[in-house]
Coordinates of C-alpha atoms in Angstrom, one line a residue:
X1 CA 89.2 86.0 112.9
X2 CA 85.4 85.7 112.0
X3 CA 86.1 85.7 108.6
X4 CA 88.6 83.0 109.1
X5 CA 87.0 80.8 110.3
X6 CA 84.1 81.1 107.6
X7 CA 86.9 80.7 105.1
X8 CA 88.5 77.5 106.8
X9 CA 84.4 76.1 107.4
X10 CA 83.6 76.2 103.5
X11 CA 86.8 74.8 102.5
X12 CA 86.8 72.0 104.8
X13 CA 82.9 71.5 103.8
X14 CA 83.8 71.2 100.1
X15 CA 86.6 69.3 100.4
X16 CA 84.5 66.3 102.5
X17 CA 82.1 66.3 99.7
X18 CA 83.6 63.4 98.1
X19 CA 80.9 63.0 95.6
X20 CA 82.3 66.1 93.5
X21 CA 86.0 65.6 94.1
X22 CA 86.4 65.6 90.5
X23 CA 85.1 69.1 90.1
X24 CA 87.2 70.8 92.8
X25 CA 90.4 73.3 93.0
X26 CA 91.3 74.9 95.6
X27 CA 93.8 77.5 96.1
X28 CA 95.2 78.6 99.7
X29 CA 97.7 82.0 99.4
X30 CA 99.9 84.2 101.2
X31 CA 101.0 87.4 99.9
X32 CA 102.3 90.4 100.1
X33 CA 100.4 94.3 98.5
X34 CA 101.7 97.6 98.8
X35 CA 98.6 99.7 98.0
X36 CA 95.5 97.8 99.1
X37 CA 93.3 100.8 99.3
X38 CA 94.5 101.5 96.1
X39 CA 95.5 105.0 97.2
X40 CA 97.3 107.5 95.4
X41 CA 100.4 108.9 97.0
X42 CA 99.1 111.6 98.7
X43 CA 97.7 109.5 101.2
X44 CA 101.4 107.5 101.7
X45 CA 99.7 104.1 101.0
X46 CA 101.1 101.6 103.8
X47 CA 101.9 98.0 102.5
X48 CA 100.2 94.5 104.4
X49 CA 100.3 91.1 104.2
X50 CA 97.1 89.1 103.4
X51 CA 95.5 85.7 103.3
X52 CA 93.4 84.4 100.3
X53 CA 91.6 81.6 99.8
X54 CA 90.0 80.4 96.4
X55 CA 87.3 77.6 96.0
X56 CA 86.0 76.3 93.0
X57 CA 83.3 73.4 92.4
X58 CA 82.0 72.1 89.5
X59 CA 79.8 68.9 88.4
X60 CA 78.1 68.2 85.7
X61 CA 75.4 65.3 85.8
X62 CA 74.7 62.7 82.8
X63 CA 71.1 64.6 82.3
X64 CA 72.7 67.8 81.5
X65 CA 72.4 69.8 84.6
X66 CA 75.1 71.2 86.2
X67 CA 76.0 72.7 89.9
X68 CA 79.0 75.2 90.3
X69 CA 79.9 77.1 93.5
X70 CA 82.9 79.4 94.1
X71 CA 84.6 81.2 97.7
X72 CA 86.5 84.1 96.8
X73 CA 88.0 85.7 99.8
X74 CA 91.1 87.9 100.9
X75 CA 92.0 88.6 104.7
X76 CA 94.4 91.3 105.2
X77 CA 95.9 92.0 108.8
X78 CA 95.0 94.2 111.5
X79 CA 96.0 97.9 110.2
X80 CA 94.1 97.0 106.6
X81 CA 91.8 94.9 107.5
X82 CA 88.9 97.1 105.6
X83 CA 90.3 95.9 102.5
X84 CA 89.2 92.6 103.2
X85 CA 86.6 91.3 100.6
X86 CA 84.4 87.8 100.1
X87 CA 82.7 86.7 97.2
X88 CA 80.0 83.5 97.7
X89 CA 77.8 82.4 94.5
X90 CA 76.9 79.3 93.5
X91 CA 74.4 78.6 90.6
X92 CA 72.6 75.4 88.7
X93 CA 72.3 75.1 84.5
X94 CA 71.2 72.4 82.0
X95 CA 72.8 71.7 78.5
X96 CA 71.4 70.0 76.0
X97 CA 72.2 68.6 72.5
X98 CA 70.2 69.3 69.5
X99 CA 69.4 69.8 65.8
X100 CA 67.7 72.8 64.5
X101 CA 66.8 73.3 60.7
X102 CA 69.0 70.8 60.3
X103 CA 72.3 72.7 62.2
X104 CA 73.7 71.1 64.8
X105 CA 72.9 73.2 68.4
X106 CA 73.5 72.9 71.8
X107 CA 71.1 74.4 74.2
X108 CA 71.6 75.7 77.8
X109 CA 70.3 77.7 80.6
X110 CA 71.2 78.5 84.2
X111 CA 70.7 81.1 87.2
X112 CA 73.0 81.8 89.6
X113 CA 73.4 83.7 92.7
X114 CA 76.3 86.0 94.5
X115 CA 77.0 87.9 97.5
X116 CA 79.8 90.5 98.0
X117 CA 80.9 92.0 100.6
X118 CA 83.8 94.5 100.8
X119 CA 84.3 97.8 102.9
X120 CA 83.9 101.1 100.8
X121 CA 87.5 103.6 101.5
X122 CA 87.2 106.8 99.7
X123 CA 89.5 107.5 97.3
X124 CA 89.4 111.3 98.5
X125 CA 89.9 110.9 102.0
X126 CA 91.8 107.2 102.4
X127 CA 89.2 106.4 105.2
X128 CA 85.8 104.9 105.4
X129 CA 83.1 106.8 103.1
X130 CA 81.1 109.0 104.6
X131 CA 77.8 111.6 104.2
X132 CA 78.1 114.1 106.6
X133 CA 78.6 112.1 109.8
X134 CA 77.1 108.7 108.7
X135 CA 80.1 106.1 107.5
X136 CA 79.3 103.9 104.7
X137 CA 81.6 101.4 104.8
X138 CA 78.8 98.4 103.1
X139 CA 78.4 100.9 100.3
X140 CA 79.1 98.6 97.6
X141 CA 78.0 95.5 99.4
X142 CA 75.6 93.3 97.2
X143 CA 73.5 90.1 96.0
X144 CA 72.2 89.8 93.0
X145 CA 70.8 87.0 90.7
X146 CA 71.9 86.1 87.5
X147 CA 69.6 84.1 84.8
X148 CA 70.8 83.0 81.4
X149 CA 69.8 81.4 78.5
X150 CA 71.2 80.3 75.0
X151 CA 71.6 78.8 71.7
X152 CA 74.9 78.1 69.5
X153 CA 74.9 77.1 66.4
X154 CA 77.2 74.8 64.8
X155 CA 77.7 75.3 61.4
X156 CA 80.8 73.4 60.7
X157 CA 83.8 73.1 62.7
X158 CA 85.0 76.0 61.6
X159 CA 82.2 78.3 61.7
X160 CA 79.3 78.9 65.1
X161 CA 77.5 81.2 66.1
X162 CA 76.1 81.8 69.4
X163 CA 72.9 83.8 70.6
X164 CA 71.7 84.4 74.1
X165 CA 69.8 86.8 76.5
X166 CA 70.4 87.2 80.5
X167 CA 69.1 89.2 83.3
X168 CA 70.3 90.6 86.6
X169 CA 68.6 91.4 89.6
X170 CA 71.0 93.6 92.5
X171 CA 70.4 94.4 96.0
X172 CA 72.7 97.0 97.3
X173 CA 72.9 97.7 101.7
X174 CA 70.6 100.5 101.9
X175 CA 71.8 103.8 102.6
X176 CA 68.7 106.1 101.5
X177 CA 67.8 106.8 104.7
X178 CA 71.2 109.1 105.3
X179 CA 70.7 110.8 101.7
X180 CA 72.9 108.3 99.7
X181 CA 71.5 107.3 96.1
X182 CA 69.9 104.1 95.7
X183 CA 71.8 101.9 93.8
X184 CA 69.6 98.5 93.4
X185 CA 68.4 97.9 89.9
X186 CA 67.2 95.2 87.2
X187 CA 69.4 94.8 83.4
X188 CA 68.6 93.2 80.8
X189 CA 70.4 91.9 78.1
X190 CA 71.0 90.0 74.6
X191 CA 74.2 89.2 72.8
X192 CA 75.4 87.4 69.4
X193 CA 78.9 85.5 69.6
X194 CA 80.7 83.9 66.6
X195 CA 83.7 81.8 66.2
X196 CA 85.6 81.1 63.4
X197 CA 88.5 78.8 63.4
X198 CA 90.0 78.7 60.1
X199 CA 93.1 76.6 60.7
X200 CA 93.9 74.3 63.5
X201 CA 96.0 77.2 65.0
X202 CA 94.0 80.2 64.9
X203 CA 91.2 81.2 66.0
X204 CA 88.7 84.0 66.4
X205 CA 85.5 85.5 67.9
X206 CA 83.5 88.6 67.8
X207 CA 81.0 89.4 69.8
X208 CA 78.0 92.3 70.1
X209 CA 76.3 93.2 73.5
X210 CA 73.0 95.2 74.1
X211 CA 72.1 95.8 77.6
X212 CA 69.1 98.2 79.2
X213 CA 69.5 98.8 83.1
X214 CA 66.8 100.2 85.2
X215 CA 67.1 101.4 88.9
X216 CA 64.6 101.1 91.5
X217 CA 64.5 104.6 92.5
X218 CA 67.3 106.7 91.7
X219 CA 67.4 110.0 90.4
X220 CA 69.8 111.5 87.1
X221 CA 71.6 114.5 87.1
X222 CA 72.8 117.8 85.3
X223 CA 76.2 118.1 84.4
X224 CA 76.9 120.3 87.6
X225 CA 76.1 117.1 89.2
X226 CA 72.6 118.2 91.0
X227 CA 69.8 115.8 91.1
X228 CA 67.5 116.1 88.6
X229 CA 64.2 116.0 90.2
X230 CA 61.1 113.4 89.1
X231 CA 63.7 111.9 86.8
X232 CA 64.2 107.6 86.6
X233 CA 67.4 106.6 85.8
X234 CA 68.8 104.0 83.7
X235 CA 71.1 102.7 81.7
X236 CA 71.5 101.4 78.2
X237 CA 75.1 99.6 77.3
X238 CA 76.5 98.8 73.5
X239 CA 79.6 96.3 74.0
X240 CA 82.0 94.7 71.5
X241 CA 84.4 92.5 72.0
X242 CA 86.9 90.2 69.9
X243 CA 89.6 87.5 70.3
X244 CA 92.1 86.1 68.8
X245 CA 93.9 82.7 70.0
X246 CA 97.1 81.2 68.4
X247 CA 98.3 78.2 69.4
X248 CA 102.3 78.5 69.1
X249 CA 102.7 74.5 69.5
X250 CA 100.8 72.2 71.6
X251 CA 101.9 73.8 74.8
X252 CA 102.0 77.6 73.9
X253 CA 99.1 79.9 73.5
X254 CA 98.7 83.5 72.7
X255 CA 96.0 85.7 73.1
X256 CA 94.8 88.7 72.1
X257 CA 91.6 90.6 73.4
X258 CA 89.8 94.2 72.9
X259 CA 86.5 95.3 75.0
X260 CA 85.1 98.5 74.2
X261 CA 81.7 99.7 76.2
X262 CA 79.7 102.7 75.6
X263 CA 77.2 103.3 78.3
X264 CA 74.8 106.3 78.4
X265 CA 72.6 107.3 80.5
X266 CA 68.7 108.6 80.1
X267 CA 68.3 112.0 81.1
X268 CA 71.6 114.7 81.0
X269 CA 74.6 112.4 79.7
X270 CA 75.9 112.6 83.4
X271 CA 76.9 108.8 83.5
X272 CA 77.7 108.5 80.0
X273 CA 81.1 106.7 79.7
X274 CA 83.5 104.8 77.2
X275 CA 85.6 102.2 78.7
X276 CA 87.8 100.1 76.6
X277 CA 90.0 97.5 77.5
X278 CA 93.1 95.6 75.6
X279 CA 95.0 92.5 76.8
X280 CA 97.4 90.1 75.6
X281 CA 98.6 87.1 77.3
X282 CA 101.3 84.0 76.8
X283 CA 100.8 80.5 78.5
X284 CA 103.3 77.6 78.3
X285 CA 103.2 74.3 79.8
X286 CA 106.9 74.1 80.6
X287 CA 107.0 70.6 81.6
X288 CA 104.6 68.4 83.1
X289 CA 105.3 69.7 86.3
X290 CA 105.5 73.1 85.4
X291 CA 103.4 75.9 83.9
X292 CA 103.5 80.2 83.4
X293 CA 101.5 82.7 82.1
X294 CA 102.1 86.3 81.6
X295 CA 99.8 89.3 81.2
X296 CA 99.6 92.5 80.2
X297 CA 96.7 94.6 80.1
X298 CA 95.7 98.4 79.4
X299 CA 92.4 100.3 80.2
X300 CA 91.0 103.3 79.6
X301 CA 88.0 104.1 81.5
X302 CA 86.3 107.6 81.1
X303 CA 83.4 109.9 82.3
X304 CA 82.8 111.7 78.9
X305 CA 81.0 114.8 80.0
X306 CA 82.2 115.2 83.8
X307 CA 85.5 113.4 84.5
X308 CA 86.5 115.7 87.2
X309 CA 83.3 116.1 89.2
X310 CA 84.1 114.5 92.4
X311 CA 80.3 114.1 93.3
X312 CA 80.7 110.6 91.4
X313 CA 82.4 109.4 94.2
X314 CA 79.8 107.4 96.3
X315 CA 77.8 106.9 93.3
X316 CA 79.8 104.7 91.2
X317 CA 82.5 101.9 92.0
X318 CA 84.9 103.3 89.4
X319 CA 85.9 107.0 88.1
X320 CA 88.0 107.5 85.4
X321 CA 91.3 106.0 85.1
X322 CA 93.8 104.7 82.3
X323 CA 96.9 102.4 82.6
X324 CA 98.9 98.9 82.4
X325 CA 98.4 96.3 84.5
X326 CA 101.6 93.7 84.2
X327 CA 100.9 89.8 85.5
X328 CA 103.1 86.9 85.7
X329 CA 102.0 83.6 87.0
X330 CA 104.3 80.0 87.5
X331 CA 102.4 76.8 89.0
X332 CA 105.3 74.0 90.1
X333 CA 103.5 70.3 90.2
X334 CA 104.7 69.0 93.7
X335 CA 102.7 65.7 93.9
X336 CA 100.4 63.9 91.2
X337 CA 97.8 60.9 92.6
X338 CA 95.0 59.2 91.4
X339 CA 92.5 61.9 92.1
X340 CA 94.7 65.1 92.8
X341 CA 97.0 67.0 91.6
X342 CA 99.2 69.2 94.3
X343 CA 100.8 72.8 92.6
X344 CA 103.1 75.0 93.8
X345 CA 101.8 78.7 93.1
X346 CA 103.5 81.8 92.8
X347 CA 101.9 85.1 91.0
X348 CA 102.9 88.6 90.7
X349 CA 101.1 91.6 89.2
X350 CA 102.2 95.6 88.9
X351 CA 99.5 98.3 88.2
X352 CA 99.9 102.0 87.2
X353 CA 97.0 104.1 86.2
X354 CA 97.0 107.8 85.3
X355 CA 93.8 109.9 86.0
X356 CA 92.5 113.3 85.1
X357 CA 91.3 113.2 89.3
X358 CA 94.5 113.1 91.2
X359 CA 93.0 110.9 94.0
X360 CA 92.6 108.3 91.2
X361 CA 96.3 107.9 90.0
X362 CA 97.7 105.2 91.7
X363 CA 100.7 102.3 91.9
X364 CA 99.9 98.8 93.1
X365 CA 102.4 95.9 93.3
X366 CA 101.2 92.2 94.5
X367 CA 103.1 89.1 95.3
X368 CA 101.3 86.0 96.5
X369 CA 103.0 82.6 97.0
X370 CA 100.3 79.5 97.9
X371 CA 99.5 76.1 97.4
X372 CA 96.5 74.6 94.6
X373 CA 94.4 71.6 95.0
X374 CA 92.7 70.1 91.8
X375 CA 90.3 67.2 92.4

């Protein structure tokens, strides 16, 4: 109920802030998941109904800066109420037009801030993680900061390039004092973008991402899985990415996308994984009352040296897993004013992912049926 009524309180604070109801959707759902602990069937997953509520602001003043602030939260009932989760950021940025060597640019920076909280169920036991006889249920919860800073390039309309660094900064709850790892660290990171449009109907981008992560005091390991002692771990991540967009007519769109990351880690290889990630999605605005989108995604995310060692478990959010993940999404426009538009939404998604741990294989089927607000 707490979390309730911190859910109704920020949506009934954003949407009296008439000064940025241009910038504002919100989304109120009901829906329906079979697997919320994301279980595998050993554990006879029990279904529950849930609540969610989605908040979105955005505004962009005439000097160039810019606010943003988004609610993310799901409310499950009674029986699964540790899968509830809530994500709270908001952030401020500034654009800016330009020339450079004689190129037009455009310019921008920004921070931005987040807080996440969801209760940590082991995927071994179906209950609340534990170390001996200490739980652990705000395992994973964080806040972390977010700075960011860039230049694109545009070399025609057909050709840009983009080029920016970030950094992060995340806070986990502390659990060192019960034996558990720390898990608070400090990245870094650069990336080049291009995008190349070479008719009106296609286009595509590539992109290249180097990122170094350093924790604030947390210890490698050998391939057994026992701490290595004196050791300081971190990080270093290679990511590529590419899109392409077609635009059917002017109300269809397909897209295609591959991720691939390659992370390894400083002292054994203990860490080191490959995670790759391939979608392709349809959107059609039906009418002017009614829109759909469909989904379908694969990922294959692997421990290459250790995919079987349990002893990741408690260390890291994900172990290794590969699948499909289906989507389908229909908005219905019920009402159209001056200043808002009133939708009708109704979404669907199906999981299945295999895993070489059998407490990682799992089914998940979601329904959720809601209303959406856009100011």
């Amino acid at each position: 109920m707490k979390n309730l009524t911190i859910s109704l309180l920020a949506f009934n604070i954003l949407m009296s802030t008439t000064a940025m109801a241009a910038d504002l959707e919100a989304n109120v759902t009901s829906g329906y998941d079979d697997n919320p602990y994301l279980l595998s069937d050993t554990f006879l997953p029990q279904s529950a109904l849930f609540i969610g509520s989605d908040i979105k602001l955005r505004h962009r003043f005439d000097s160039g800066f810019g606010v943003s602030g988004d609610w993310d939260q799901l409310i499950y009932e009674g029986k699964s109420k540790d899968a509830n989760r809530r994500t709270l950021s908001g952030g401020i940025d500034f654009r800016k037009r330009g020339t450079l060597m004689g190129t037009d640019v455009r310019y921008r920076t920004g921070v931005n801030f987040t807080d996440y909280d969801k209760t940590y169920i082991s995927r071994s036991t179906g209950l609340v993680g534990k170390i001996g006889a200490n739980q652990l249920g705000d395992r994973y919860d964080a806040s972390w900061g977010d700075v960011d800073a860039g230049i694109e390039f545009r070399f025609s309309k057909k050709f840009r390039l983009d080029i920016s660094a970030n950094g992060r900064d995340r806070k986990y709850h502390d659990y060192s004092a019960v034996g558990a790892s720390n898990l608070d660290f400090r990245q870094w990171g650069s990336r080049a973008k291009i995008t190349f449009k070479p008719t009106s109907k296609n286009e595509f981008t590539a992109s290249y991402t180097y990122r170094d992560r350093k924790f604030d005091d947390r210890r490698g390991r050998l391939l057994d899985s026992s701490l290595v002692a004196g050791s300081n771990l971190k990080y270093k991540y290679n990511i590529v990415e590419a899109t392409w967009t077609y635009d059917i007519s002017k109300k269809q769109d397909l897209r295609a996308a591959a991720y691939i990351e390659n992370r390894s880690d400083n002292v054994t290889g203990f860490y080191n994984t490959t995670w790759q990630r391939y979608s392709i999605s349809y959107t059609n605005e039906v009418s002017e009352r009614q829109k759909l989108e469909m989904n379908i995604t694969y990922r294959d995310y692997k421990y290459d040296n250790n995919d079987v060692i349990g002893a990741i478990e408690g260390q890291e959010p994900i172990n290794s897993k590969k699948g499909f993940a289906y989507e389908l999404s229909y908005g219905y426009l019920l009402s159209k004013l001056d200043h808002m538009n009133l939708w009708l939404v109704a979404n669907g998604s199906y999981e299945d992912y295999n895993s070489v741990n059998v407490n990682y294989i799992y089914k998940q089927a979601v329904a959720r049926l809601g209303i959406q607000l856009d100011f």
